[in-house]
mmCIF file of C-alpha atoms in Angstrom:
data_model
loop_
_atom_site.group_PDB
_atom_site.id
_atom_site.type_symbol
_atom_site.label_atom_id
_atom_site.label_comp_id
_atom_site.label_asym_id
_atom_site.label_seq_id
_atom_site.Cartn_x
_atom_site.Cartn_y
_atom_site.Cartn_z
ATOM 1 C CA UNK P 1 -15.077 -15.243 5.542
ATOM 2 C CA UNK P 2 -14.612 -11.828 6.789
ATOM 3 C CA UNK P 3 -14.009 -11.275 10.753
ATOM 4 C CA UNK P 4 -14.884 -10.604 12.837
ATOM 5 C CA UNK P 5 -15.718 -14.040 14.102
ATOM 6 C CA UNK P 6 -14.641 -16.937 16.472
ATOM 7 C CA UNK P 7 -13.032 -19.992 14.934
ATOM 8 C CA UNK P 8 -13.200 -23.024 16.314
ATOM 9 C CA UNK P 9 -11.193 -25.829 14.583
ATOM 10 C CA UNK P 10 -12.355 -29.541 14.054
ATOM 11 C CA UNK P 11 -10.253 -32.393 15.339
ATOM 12 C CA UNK P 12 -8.926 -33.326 11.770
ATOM 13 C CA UNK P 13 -7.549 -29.321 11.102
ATOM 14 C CA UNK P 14 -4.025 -28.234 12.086
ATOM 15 C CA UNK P 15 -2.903 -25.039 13.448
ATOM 16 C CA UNK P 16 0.270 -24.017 10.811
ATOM 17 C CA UNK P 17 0.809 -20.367 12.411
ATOM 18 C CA UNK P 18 -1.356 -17.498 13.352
ATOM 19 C CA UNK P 19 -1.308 -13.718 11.674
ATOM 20 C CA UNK P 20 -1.900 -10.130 13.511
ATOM 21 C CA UNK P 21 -3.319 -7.544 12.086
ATOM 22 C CA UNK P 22 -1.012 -4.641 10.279
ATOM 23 C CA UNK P 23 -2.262 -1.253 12.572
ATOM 24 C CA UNK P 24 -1.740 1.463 9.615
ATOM 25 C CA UNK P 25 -1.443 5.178 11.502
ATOM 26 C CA UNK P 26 -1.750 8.436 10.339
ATOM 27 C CA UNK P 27 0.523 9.746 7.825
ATOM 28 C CA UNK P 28 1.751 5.818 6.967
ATOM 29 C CA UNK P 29 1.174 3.000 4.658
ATOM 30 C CA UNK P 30 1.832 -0.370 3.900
ATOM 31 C CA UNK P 31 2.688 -1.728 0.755
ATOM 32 C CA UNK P 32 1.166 -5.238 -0.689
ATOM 33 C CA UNK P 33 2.144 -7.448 -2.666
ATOM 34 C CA UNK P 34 0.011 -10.631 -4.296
ATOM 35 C CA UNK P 35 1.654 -13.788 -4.202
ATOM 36 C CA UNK P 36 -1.182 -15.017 -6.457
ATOM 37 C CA UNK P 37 -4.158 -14.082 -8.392
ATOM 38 C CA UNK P 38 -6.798 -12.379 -5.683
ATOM 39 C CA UNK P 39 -8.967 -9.935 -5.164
ATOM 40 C CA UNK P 40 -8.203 -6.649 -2.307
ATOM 41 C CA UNK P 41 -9.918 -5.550 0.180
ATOM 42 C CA UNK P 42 -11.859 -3.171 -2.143
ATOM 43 C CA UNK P 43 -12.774 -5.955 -4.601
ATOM 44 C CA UNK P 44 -9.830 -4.964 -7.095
ATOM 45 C CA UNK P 45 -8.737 -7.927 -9.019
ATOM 46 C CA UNK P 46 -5.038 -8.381 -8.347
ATOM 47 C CA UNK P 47 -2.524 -9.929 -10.426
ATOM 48 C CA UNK P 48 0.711 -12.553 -8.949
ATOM 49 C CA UNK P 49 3.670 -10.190 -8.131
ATOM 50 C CA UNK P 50 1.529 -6.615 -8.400
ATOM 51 C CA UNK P 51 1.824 -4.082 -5.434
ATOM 52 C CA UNK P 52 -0.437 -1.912 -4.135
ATOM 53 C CA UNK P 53 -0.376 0.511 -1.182
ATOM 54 C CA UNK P 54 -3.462 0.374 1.420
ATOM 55 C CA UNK P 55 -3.439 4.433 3.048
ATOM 56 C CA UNK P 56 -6.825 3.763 5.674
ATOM 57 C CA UNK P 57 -6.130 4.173 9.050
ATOM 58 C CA UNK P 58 -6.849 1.604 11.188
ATOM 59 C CA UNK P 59 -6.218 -2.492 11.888
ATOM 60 C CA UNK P 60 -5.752 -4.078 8.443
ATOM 61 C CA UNK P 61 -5.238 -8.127 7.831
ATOM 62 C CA UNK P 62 -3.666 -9.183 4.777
ATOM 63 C CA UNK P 63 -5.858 -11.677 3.026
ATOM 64 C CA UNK P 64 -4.165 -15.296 2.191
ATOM 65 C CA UNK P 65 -2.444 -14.237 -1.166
ATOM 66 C CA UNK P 66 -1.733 -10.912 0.048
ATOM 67 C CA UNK P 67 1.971 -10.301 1.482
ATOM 68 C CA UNK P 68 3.334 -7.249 3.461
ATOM 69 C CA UNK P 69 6.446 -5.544 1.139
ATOM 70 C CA UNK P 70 6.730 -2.627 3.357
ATOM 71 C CA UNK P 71 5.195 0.276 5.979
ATOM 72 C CA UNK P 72 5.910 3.491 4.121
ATOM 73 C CA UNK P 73 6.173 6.566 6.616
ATOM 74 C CA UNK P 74 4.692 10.143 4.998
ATOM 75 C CA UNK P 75 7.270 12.779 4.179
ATOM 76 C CA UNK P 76 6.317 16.725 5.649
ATOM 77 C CA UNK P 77 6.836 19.354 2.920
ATOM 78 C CA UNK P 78 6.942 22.814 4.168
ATOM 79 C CA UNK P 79 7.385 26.144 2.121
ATOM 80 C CA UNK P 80 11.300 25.446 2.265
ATOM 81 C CA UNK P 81 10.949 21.656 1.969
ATOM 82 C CA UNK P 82 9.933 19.765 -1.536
ATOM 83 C CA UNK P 83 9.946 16.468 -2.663
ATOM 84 C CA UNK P 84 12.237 15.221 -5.576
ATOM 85 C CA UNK P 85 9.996 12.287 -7.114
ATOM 86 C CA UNK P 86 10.430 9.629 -10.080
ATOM 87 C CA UNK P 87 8.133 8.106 -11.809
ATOM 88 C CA UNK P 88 8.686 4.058 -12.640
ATOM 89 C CA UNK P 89 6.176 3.802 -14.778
ATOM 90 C CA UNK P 90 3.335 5.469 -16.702
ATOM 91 C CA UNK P 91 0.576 6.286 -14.324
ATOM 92 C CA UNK P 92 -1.874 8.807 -12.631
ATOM 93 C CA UNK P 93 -1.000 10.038 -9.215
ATOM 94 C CA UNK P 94 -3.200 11.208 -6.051
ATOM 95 C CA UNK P 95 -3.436 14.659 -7.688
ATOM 96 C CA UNK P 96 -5.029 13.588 -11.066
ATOM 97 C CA UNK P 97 -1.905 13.880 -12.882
ATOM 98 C CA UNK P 98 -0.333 11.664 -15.985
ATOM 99 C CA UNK P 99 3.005 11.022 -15.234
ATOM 100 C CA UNK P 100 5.077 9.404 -17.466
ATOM 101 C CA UNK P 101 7.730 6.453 -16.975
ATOM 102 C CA UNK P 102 10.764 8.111 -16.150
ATOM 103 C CA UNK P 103 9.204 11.706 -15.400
ATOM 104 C CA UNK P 104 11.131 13.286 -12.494
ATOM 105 C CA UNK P 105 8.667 16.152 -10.801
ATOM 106 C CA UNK P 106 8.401 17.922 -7.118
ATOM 107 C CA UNK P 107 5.678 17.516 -5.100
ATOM 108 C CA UNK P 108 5.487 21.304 -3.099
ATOM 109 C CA UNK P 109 3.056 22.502 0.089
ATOM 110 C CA UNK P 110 0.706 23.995 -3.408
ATOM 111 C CA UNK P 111 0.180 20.294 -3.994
ATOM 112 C CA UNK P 112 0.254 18.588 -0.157
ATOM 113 C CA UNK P 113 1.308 18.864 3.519
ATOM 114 C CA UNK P 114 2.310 15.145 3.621
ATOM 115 C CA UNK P 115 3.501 13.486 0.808
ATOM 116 C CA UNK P 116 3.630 8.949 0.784
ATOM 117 C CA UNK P 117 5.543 8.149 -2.335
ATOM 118 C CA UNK P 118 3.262 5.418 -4.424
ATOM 119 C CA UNK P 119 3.931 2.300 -5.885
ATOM 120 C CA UNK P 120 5.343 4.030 -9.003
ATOM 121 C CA UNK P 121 6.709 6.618 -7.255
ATOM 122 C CA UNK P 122 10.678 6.678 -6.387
ATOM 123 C CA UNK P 123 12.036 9.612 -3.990
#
């Protein structure tokens, strides 16, 4: 079940603890991990101990097997500020770009204003 909704709990059912929802603002993130084998949001089949990052703005409530690693703030490039940036592992970043475990690259204002490192991504 999806919210919203009202719950109303029989007799028999206990109350173990109660969750807020994660507001994710402009120019931030949150990073996820899954404690066990679920499916996101987006209906992306996730494995125990993978991470993902969740950029949408707005209220966000981590599912049952879903746990919150992190809120990941943006970082401003300018024309006289760049971002130094790892790569942990082979993958393709927000730009469309292979990068290679181990790659080391800079993300400049030619690329974007506002830069939130990924999951693979190390500053």
């Amino acid at each position: 079940f999806e919210g919203p909704g009202t719950y109303v709990p029989r007799k028999e059912v206990e109350v173990i603890g109660q969750h807020k929802a994660i507001v994710i603002k402009p120019n931030t993130a949150v990073k996820l991990r899954a404690t066990r084998e679920t499916a996101d949001r987006d209906g992306v089949n996730r494995v125990a101990g993978e991470e993902w990052m969740v950029k949408k703005n707005g209220a966000y409530l981590p599912g049952v097997y879903e746990e919150l690693v992190e809120t990941c703030e943006a970082y401003f490039i300018t024309d006289k500020i760049a971002v130094h940036v790892t790569a942990t592992r082979t993958f393709t970043d927000e730009t469309g770009k292979q990068r290679k475990s181990g790659e080391e690259y800079l993300i400049t204002l030619d690329d974007m204003e506002a830069f939130i490192p990924g999951v693979y991504e190390h500053i």
